[in-house]
GROMACS .gro file of C-alpha atoms in nm:
model
  366
    1MET     CA    1   0.000   0.000   0.000
    2LYS     CA    2   0.136   0.341  -0.098
    3ILE     CA    3   0.174   0.603   0.175
    4ALA     CA    4   0.174   0.909  -0.052
    5PRO     CA    5  -0.205   0.915  -0.114
    6PHE     CA    6  -0.270   0.909   0.261
    7ILE     CA    7  -0.024   1.193   0.318
    8TYR     CA    8  -0.196   1.393   0.045
    9GLY     CA    9  -0.538   1.294   0.180
   10ALA     CA   10  -0.442   1.431   0.521
   11ARG     CA   11  -0.427   1.774   0.349
   12PRO     CA   12  -0.104   1.901   0.509
   13LYS     CA   13  -0.172   2.264   0.410
   14THR     CA   14  -0.481   2.269   0.630
   15LEU     CA   15  -0.308   2.133   0.941
   16THR     CA   16  -0.199   2.480   1.054
   17ALA     CA   17  -0.564   2.519   1.160
   18SER     CA   18  -0.506   2.265   1.441
   19ILE     CA   19  -0.140   2.343   1.512
   20ALA     CA   20  -0.194   2.719   1.558
   21PRO     CA   21  -0.448   2.704   1.844
   22VAL     CA   22  -0.248   2.447   2.040
   23LEU     CA   23   0.079   2.641   2.015
   24ALA     CA   24  -0.101   2.969   2.085
   25GLY     CA   25  -0.268   2.817   2.391
   26SER     CA   26   0.067   2.681   2.505
   27ALA     CA   27   0.230   3.024   2.469
   28CYS     CA   28  -0.055   3.187   2.664
   29ALA     CA   29  -0.021   2.920   2.932
   30TRP     CA   30   0.349   2.996   2.961
   31GLY     CA   31   0.259   3.363   2.988
   32VAL     CA   32   0.034   3.275   3.283
   33ILE     CA   33   0.308   3.064   3.439
   34SER     CA   34   0.567   3.339   3.399
   35SER     CA   35   0.365   3.649   3.476
   36ASN     CA   36   0.066   3.552   3.690
   37ILE     CA   37   0.212   3.334   3.962
   38HIS     CA   38   0.040   3.391   4.295
   39CYS     CA   39   0.130   3.268   4.637
   40ASN     CA   40  -0.120   3.185   4.908
   41ILE     CA   41  -0.131   3.545   5.039
   42GLY     CA   42  -0.242   3.672   4.700
   43GLY     CA   43   0.076   3.857   4.605
   44ARG     CA   44   0.240   3.825   4.265
   45VAL     CA   45   0.583   3.666   4.253
   46SER     CA   46   0.838   3.653   3.973
   47ARG     CA   47   0.966   3.356   3.780
   48GLU     CA   48   1.295   3.387   3.973
   49VAL     CA   49   1.109   3.352   4.304
   50LEU     CA   50   0.934   3.042   4.178
   51GLN     CA   51   1.264   2.896   4.060
   52TYR     CA   52   1.429   2.971   4.394
   53ALA     CA   53   1.139   2.813   4.583
   54CYS     CA   54   1.153   2.503   4.369
   55LEU     CA   55   1.526   2.465   4.413
   56ASN     CA   56   1.491   2.499   4.788
   57ASN     CA   57   1.246   2.209   4.782
   58SER     CA   58   1.467   1.984   4.567
   59ALA     CA   59   1.253   2.054   4.264
   60SER     CA   60   1.407   2.213   3.958
   61PHE     CA   61   1.245   2.478   3.742
   62ASP     CA   62   1.361   2.256   3.453
   63LEU     CA   63   1.114   1.996   3.579
   64ILE     CA   64   0.830   2.245   3.543
   65ARG     CA   65   0.946   2.321   3.190
   66SER     CA   66   0.965   1.949   3.113
   67CYS     CA   67   0.611   1.889   3.242
   68PHE     CA   68   0.495   2.184   3.034
   69PHE     CA   69   0.635   2.043   2.711
   70HIS     CA   70   0.496   1.695   2.779
   71ILE     CA   71   0.140   1.822   2.794
   72VAL     CA   72   0.197   2.049   2.491
   73VAL     CA   73   0.309   1.753   2.280
   74LEU     CA   74   0.007   1.549   2.388
   75CYS     CA   75  -0.232   1.832   2.300
   76LEU     CA   76  -0.060   1.880   1.965
   77ILE     CA   77  -0.084   1.511   1.873
   78SER     CA   78  -0.450   1.505   1.975
   79ALA     CA   79  -0.544   1.818   1.778
   80VAL     CA   80  -0.356   1.724   1.460
   81GLY     CA   81  -0.481   1.366   1.479
   82LEU     CA   82  -0.836   1.490   1.512
   83GLN     CA   83  -0.803   1.715   1.207
   84ILE     CA   84  -0.650   1.436   0.999
   85PHE     CA   85  -0.940   1.216   1.109
   86ALA     CA   86  -1.182   1.487   0.993
   87ASN     CA   87  -1.005   1.520   0.657
   88TYR     CA   88  -1.000   1.143   0.600
   89ALA     CA   89  -1.366   1.110   0.702
   90ASN     CA   90  -1.460   1.394   0.467
   91ASP     CA   91  -1.273   1.228   0.181
   92TYR     CA   92  -1.439   0.896   0.261
   93TRP     CA   93  -1.798   1.016   0.287
   94ASP     CA   94  -1.784   1.258  -0.008
   95GLY     CA   95  -1.626   0.984  -0.219
   96VAL     CA   96  -1.881   0.720  -0.120
   97TYR     CA   97  -2.179   0.950  -0.181
   98GLY     CA   98  -2.042   1.093  -0.506
   99ARG     CA   99  -2.005   1.448  -0.378
  100ASP     CA  100  -1.646   1.458  -0.508
  101SER     CA  101  -1.727   1.325  -0.854
  102LYS     CA  102  -1.546   1.618  -1.020
  103ARG     CA  103  -1.235   1.594  -0.801
  104VAL     CA  104  -1.069   1.307  -0.988
  105GLU     CA  105  -0.847   1.497  -1.231
  106PRO     CA  106  -0.510   1.652  -1.137
  107MET     CA  107  -0.512   1.997  -0.985
  108SER     CA  108  -0.340   2.134  -1.295
  109VAL     CA  109  -0.658   2.047  -1.488
  110THR     CA  110  -0.938   2.133  -1.244
  111GLY     CA  111  -0.767   2.390  -1.023
  112LYS     CA  112  -0.886   2.189  -0.722
  113PRO     CA  113  -0.711   1.926  -0.508
  114VAL     CA  114  -0.772   1.563  -0.603
  115ARG     CA  115  -0.978   1.358  -0.360
  116MET     CA  116  -0.835   1.016  -0.285
  117VAL     CA  117  -1.148   0.799  -0.268
  118ALA     CA  118  -1.327   0.969  -0.558
  119SER     CA  119  -1.021   0.935  -0.781
  120GLY     CA  120  -0.970   0.570  -0.689
  121LYS     CA  121  -0.621   0.628  -0.548
  122VAL     CA  122  -0.742   0.494  -0.211
  123SER     CA  123  -1.025   0.245  -0.160
  124PRO     CA  124  -1.316   0.348   0.065
  125ARG     CA  125  -1.228   0.069   0.308
  126ALA     CA  126  -0.865   0.180   0.333
  127MET     CA  127  -0.966   0.543   0.387
  128LEU     CA  128  -1.214   0.442   0.655
  129CYS     CA  129  -0.942   0.240   0.832
  130ALA     CA  130  -0.702   0.535   0.807
  131SER     CA  131  -0.962   0.767   0.959
  132ILE     CA  132  -1.019   0.525   1.248
  133ILE     CA  133  -0.642   0.503   1.313
  134ALA     CA  134  -0.614   0.885   1.315
  135ALA     CA  135  -0.908   0.904   1.555
  136CYS     CA  136  -0.748   0.645   1.787
  137VAL     CA  137  -0.418   0.835   1.795
  138ALA     CA  138  -0.603   1.159   1.876
  139CYS     CA  139  -0.810   0.988   2.146
  140VAL     CA  140  -0.513   0.818   2.316
  141ALA     CA  141  -0.310   1.143   2.329
  142GLY     CA  142  -0.612   1.341   2.449
  143LEU     CA  143  -0.701   1.080   2.709
  144ILE     CA  144  -0.348   1.081   2.854
  145ALA     CA  145  -0.355   1.462   2.873
  146VAL     CA  146  -0.691   1.454   3.052
  147ILE     CA  147  -0.581   1.185   3.298
  148ILE     CA  148  -0.253   1.349   3.401
  149SER     CA  149  -0.425   1.689   3.434
  150ARG     CA  150  -0.721   1.529   3.622
  151GLN     CA  151  -0.969   1.736   3.422
  152TYR     CA  152  -1.200   1.446   3.337
  153TRP     CA  153  -1.491   1.666   3.233
  154LEU     CA  154  -1.288   1.754   2.921
  155LEU     CA  155  -1.362   1.402   2.794
  156ILE     CA  156  -1.706   1.540   2.699
  157VAL     CA  157  -1.537   1.809   2.492
  158GLY     CA  158  -1.316   1.549   2.324
  159VAL     CA  159  -1.610   1.326   2.234
  160SER     CA  160  -1.798   1.629   2.099
  161ALA     CA  161  -1.501   1.722   1.880
  162LEU     CA  162  -1.475   1.365   1.751
  163LEU     CA  163  -1.845   1.351   1.664
  164SER     CA  164  -1.838   1.693   1.496
  165ALA     CA  165  -1.548   1.579   1.277
  166TRP     CA  166  -1.730   1.260   1.178
  167LEU     CA  167  -2.074   1.412   1.124
  168TYR     CA  168  -1.945   1.704   0.914
  169SER     CA  169  -1.996   1.505   0.594
  170SER     CA  170  -2.133   1.165   0.703
  171GLY     CA  171  -2.441   1.010   0.549
  172ASN     CA  172  -2.707   1.179   0.338
  173GLN     CA  173  -2.768   1.461   0.586
  174PRO     CA  174  -2.430   1.597   0.701
  175TYR     CA  175  -2.450   1.915   0.903
  176SER     CA  176  -2.223   2.086   0.647
  177LYS     CA  177  -2.527   2.070   0.420
  178TYR     CA  178  -2.703   2.319   0.648
  179GLY     CA  179  -2.425   2.576   0.648
  180LEU     CA  180  -2.299   2.486   0.997
  181GLY     CA  181  -1.946   2.384   0.898
  182GLU     CA  182  -1.788   2.726   0.948
  183ILE     CA  183  -1.957   2.776   1.284
  184VAL     CA  184  -1.842   2.438   1.418
  185ALA     CA  185  -1.490   2.496   1.282
  186ALA     CA  186  -1.476   2.837   1.453
  187ILE     CA  187  -1.574   2.683   1.786
  188PHE     CA  188  -1.347   2.378   1.783
  189PHE     CA  189  -1.045   2.527   1.604
  190GLY     CA  190  -1.067   2.849   1.803
  191PRO     CA  191  -1.171   2.872   2.170
  192VAL     CA  192  -1.202   2.496   2.231
  193ALA     CA  193  -0.859   2.401   2.095
  194MET     CA  194  -0.668   2.703   2.219
  195LEU     CA  195  -0.831   2.771   2.555
  196GLY     CA  196  -0.861   2.397   2.617
  197THR     CA  197  -0.486   2.359   2.568
  198GLN     CA  198  -0.412   2.657   2.794
  199TYR     CA  199  -0.650   2.531   3.062
  200LEU     CA  200  -0.504   2.178   3.056
  201ILE     CA  201  -0.147   2.301   3.089
  202VAL     CA  202  -0.202   2.541   3.377
  203GLN     CA  203  -0.433   2.301   3.559
  204TYR     CA  204  -0.181   2.020   3.522
  205LEU     CA  205   0.102   2.233   3.659
  206ASN     CA  206  -0.119   2.394   3.920
  207THR     CA  207  -0.223   2.059   4.063
  208SER     CA  208   0.112   1.879   4.026
  209ASN     CA  209   0.336   1.819   4.326
  210VAL     CA  210   0.604   2.045   4.177
  211MET     CA  211   0.382   2.351   4.214
  212TYR     CA  212   0.291   2.297   4.578
  213VAL     CA  213   0.629   2.415   4.705
  214HIS     CA  214   0.588   2.713   4.936
  215ASN     CA  215   0.213   2.706   4.864
  216ILE     CA  216   0.273   2.871   4.525
  217MET     CA  217  -0.014   2.861   4.277
  218LEU     CA  218  -0.017   2.961   3.913
  219PHE     CA  219  -0.357   3.123   3.933
  220SER     CA  220  -0.675   3.133   4.134
  221ASN     CA  221  -0.960   2.896   4.046
  222THR     CA  222  -1.210   3.178   4.083
  223PHE     CA  223  -1.321   3.455   3.852
  224SER     CA  224  -1.108   3.763   3.906
  225GLY     CA  225  -1.221   4.122   3.867
  226ASP     CA  226  -0.884   4.209   3.712
  227TRP     CA  227  -0.933   3.967   3.423
  228PHE     CA  228  -0.686   4.147   3.196
  229MET     CA  229  -0.387   4.082   3.420
  230GLN     CA  230  -0.490   3.785   3.629
  231ALA     CA  231  -0.591   3.445   3.500
  232SER     CA  232  -0.921   3.309   3.626
  233TYR     CA  233  -0.915   2.930   3.585
  234GLY     CA  234  -0.590   2.984   3.393
  235ILE     CA  235  -0.748   3.201   3.122
  236ASN     CA  236  -0.768   3.577   3.083
  237ILE     CA  237  -0.943   3.804   2.833
  238VAL     CA  238  -0.633   3.843   2.617
  239SER     CA  239  -0.632   3.465   2.565
  240LEU     CA  240  -0.999   3.483   2.470
  241PHE     CA  241  -0.931   3.754   2.210
  242ILE     CA  242  -0.644   3.550   2.062
  243SER     CA  243  -0.865   3.240   2.043
  244VAL     CA  244  -1.129   3.433   1.847
  245CYS     CA  245  -0.858   3.553   1.604
  246ILE     CA  246  -0.752   3.193   1.548
  247ALA     CA  247  -1.117   3.092   1.505
  248CYS     CA  248  -1.143   3.358   1.234
  249ASN     CA  249  -0.849   3.196   1.053
  250ALA     CA  250  -1.025   2.858   1.058
  251VAL     CA  251  -1.340   3.018   0.916
  252LEU     CA  252  -1.137   3.186   0.641
  253LEU     CA  253  -0.984   2.852   0.540
  254MET     CA  254  -1.324   2.685   0.515
  255MET     CA  255  -1.486   2.976   0.332
  256ILE     CA  256  -1.207   2.984   0.073
  257ASN     CA  257  -1.255   2.611   0.010
  258ASN     CA  258  -1.631   2.650  -0.016
  259LEU     CA  259  -1.609   2.957  -0.241
  260ARG     CA  260  -1.384   2.761  -0.473
  261ASP     CA  261  -1.616   2.457  -0.473
  262ILE     CA  262  -1.953   2.637  -0.468
  263ASP     CA  263  -2.065   2.529  -0.816
  264ASP     CA  264  -1.969   2.162  -0.773
  265ASP     CA  265  -2.118   2.150  -0.423
  266LEU     CA  266  -2.454   2.288  -0.538
  267GLN     CA  267  -2.468   2.040  -0.827
  268ASN     CA  268  -2.406   1.753  -0.582
  269GLY     CA  269  -2.665   1.878  -0.331
  270LYS     CA  270  -2.404   1.995  -0.080
  271VAL     CA  271  -2.523   2.338   0.035
  272THR     CA  272  -2.255   2.491   0.256
  273LEU     CA  273  -2.281   2.834   0.420
  274VAL     CA  274  -2.141   2.985   0.100
  275GLY     CA  275  -2.411   2.802  -0.097
  276HIS     CA  276  -2.685   2.935   0.130
  277LEU     CA  277  -2.559   3.293   0.113
  278GLY     CA  278  -2.444   3.305  -0.248
  279LYS     CA  279  -2.108   3.431  -0.364
  280PRO     CA  280  -2.154   3.811  -0.320
  281LYS     CA  281  -2.290   3.784   0.037
  282SER     CA  282  -2.027   3.522   0.123
  283ILE     CA  283  -1.749   3.760   0.021
  284THR     CA  284  -1.911   4.026   0.243
  285VAL     CA  285  -1.912   3.781   0.536
  286PHE     CA  286  -1.551   3.696   0.452
  287LEU     CA  287  -1.460   4.066   0.478
  288VAL     CA  288  -1.644   4.096   0.812
  289VAL     CA  289  -1.445   3.802   0.950
  290VAL     CA  290  -1.118   3.959   0.832
  291ILE     CA  291  -1.205   4.298   0.983
  292THR     CA  292  -1.306   4.132   1.312
  293GLU     CA  293  -0.972   3.955   1.328
  294MET     CA  294  -0.787   4.280   1.252
  295LEU     CA  295  -0.965   4.469   1.529
  296LEU     CA  296  -0.918   4.198   1.790
  297SER     CA  297  -0.553   4.151   1.697
  298LEU     CA  298  -0.505   4.527   1.735
  299CYS     CA  299  -0.649   4.510   2.088
  300VAL     CA  300  -0.413   4.225   2.173
  301LEU     CA  301  -0.118   4.415   2.023
  302LEU     CA  302  -0.190   4.730   2.225
  303PHE     CA  303  -0.216   4.527   2.544
  304LEU     CA  304   0.107   4.341   2.477
  305LEU     CA  305   0.304   4.655   2.388
  306SER     CA  306   0.173   4.863   2.677
  307VAL     CA  307   0.170   4.604   2.955
  308MET     CA  308   0.356   4.278   2.901
  309LEU     CA  309   0.639   4.409   2.681
  310SER     CA  310   0.659   4.765   2.812
  311THR     CA  311   1.023   4.724   2.922
  312ASP     CA  312   1.149   4.515   2.628
  313ALA     CA  313   1.203   4.740   2.326
  314PHE     CA  314   1.345   4.465   2.104
  315ARG     CA  315   1.052   4.228   2.152
  316GLN     CA  316   0.814   4.522   2.110
  317ALA     CA  317   0.968   4.590   1.769
  318VAL     CA  318   0.958   4.224   1.662
  319VAL     CA  319   0.596   4.179   1.773
  320PHE     CA  320   0.490   4.498   1.595
  321LEU     CA  321   0.664   4.396   1.269
  322VAL     CA  322   0.509   4.048   1.275
  323TRP     CA  323   0.168   4.202   1.343
  324MET     CA  324   0.214   4.437   1.046
  325ALA     CA  325   0.307   4.139   0.827
  326GLN     CA  326  -0.015   3.967   0.938
  327ILE     CA  327  -0.225   4.271   0.848
  328LEU     CA  328  -0.060   4.299   0.506
  329MET     CA  329  -0.120   3.929   0.449
  330LEU     CA  330  -0.489   3.968   0.534
  331GLY     CA  331  -0.504   4.245   0.274
  332LEU     CA  332  -0.350   4.013   0.014
  333ILE     CA  333  -0.601   3.742   0.105
  334ILE     CA  334  -0.891   3.980   0.039
  335ARG     CA  335  -0.740   4.086  -0.292
  336ASN     CA  336  -0.701   3.726  -0.409
  337ILE     CA  337  -1.054   3.636  -0.302
  338ARG     CA  338  -1.190   3.926  -0.507
  339ASN     CA  339  -0.985   3.800  -0.803
  340ASN     CA  340  -1.111   3.441  -0.757
  341ASN     CA  341  -0.756   3.321  -0.692
  342TYR     CA  342  -0.864   3.080  -0.421
  343GLU     CA  343  -0.561   2.851  -0.409
  344TYR     CA  344  -0.322   3.140  -0.351
  345ALA     CA  345  -0.559   3.287  -0.090
  346PHE     CA  346  -0.571   2.949   0.085
  347ASN     CA  347  -0.190   2.932   0.097
  348LEU     CA  348  -0.180   3.285   0.238
  349VAL     CA  349  -0.420   3.193   0.521
  350SER     CA  350  -0.201   2.892   0.605
  351MET     CA  351   0.103   3.123   0.615
  352HIS     CA  352  -0.098   3.368   0.825
  353ASN     CA  353  -0.156   3.089   1.079
  354VAL     CA  354   0.221   3.034   1.097
  355LEU     CA  355   0.276   3.407   1.151
  356SER     CA  356   0.016   3.401   1.427
  357ILE     CA  357   0.216   3.131   1.606
  358VAL     CA  358   0.539   3.333   1.570
  359TYR     CA  359   0.364   3.648   1.692
  360ILE     CA  360   0.218   3.489   2.005
  361VAL     CA  361   0.528   3.288   2.095
  362VAL     CA  362   0.759   3.590   2.061
  363ALA     CA  363   0.520   3.805   2.264
  364LEU     CA  364   0.444   3.564   2.546
  365VAL     CA  365   0.740   3.329   2.560
  366GLY     CA  366   1.030   3.537   2.428
   0.00000   0.00000   0.00000
């Protein structure tokens, strides 16, 4: 059995949609660990104080860093595995039900990516098996992360994500047919993936034995009035804004795909959100999503420059330049959408996701 069709069927260009929220959530979690550490009397302490306390209790700050990266890797495997499962399931169901009947020729001919089952490069049975394997990998990694963080209620979130990936295109009545694909993608590839990662990391470290030295806590498990600076349940409003920006990126990816495929989808009875709205209104919605992301990212930038990076001129400059590159890239995406150059616009959104990761990591991790 050839591996190449399965690699192509995983749609590597789309995987930034699952990588970006996990890495962004990890960076925000590290920001909480570094900047919002509270001791039992409610005072804020520095990273150096935490390190000193850990060393005095025979626990190294390196151990905290090691625990941090372990949970990040687990979240990353789970998120990417879940997206690959969704891509394989989509290829399987659309191939079986003939919704990809025009996706059998090379991209150089149709201008659209070839689908593996529809083109006969992969049998339906093999694609179904591949999707089950991807789902199992995602579930095992996610389950380990939940167990070691002791946040068992997140199993409900994981099952919901798994079902949403499967039901997106399954059977004769997939929910994508009712224009719900973009909404579900925004939820699961935005706040759920990013804030879920951040919550898991800080809860894991907050409840681990390493963090109990000198009664030091990463954050308070109550809602704080100073939500901008303090992390309630490990999450603050800046994290929420960033998660919405990443959700916008996921919506943009899906809308570009659906704008490109609108004619074929309508002929095959697949009415996505773009199909319900029509092309002109869909482009208007696309612009609204882009503008929303620009405004929220500006709010995040102003907060980072004025508060978190106020004493670091070099990082301020780097963060500002990366943010400017993101804004310019969003402008290029709009231009290409207006010119019906969907493939180039799709590549730009994927690159924009990468820039988002760089931006957040530089700002919050350094």
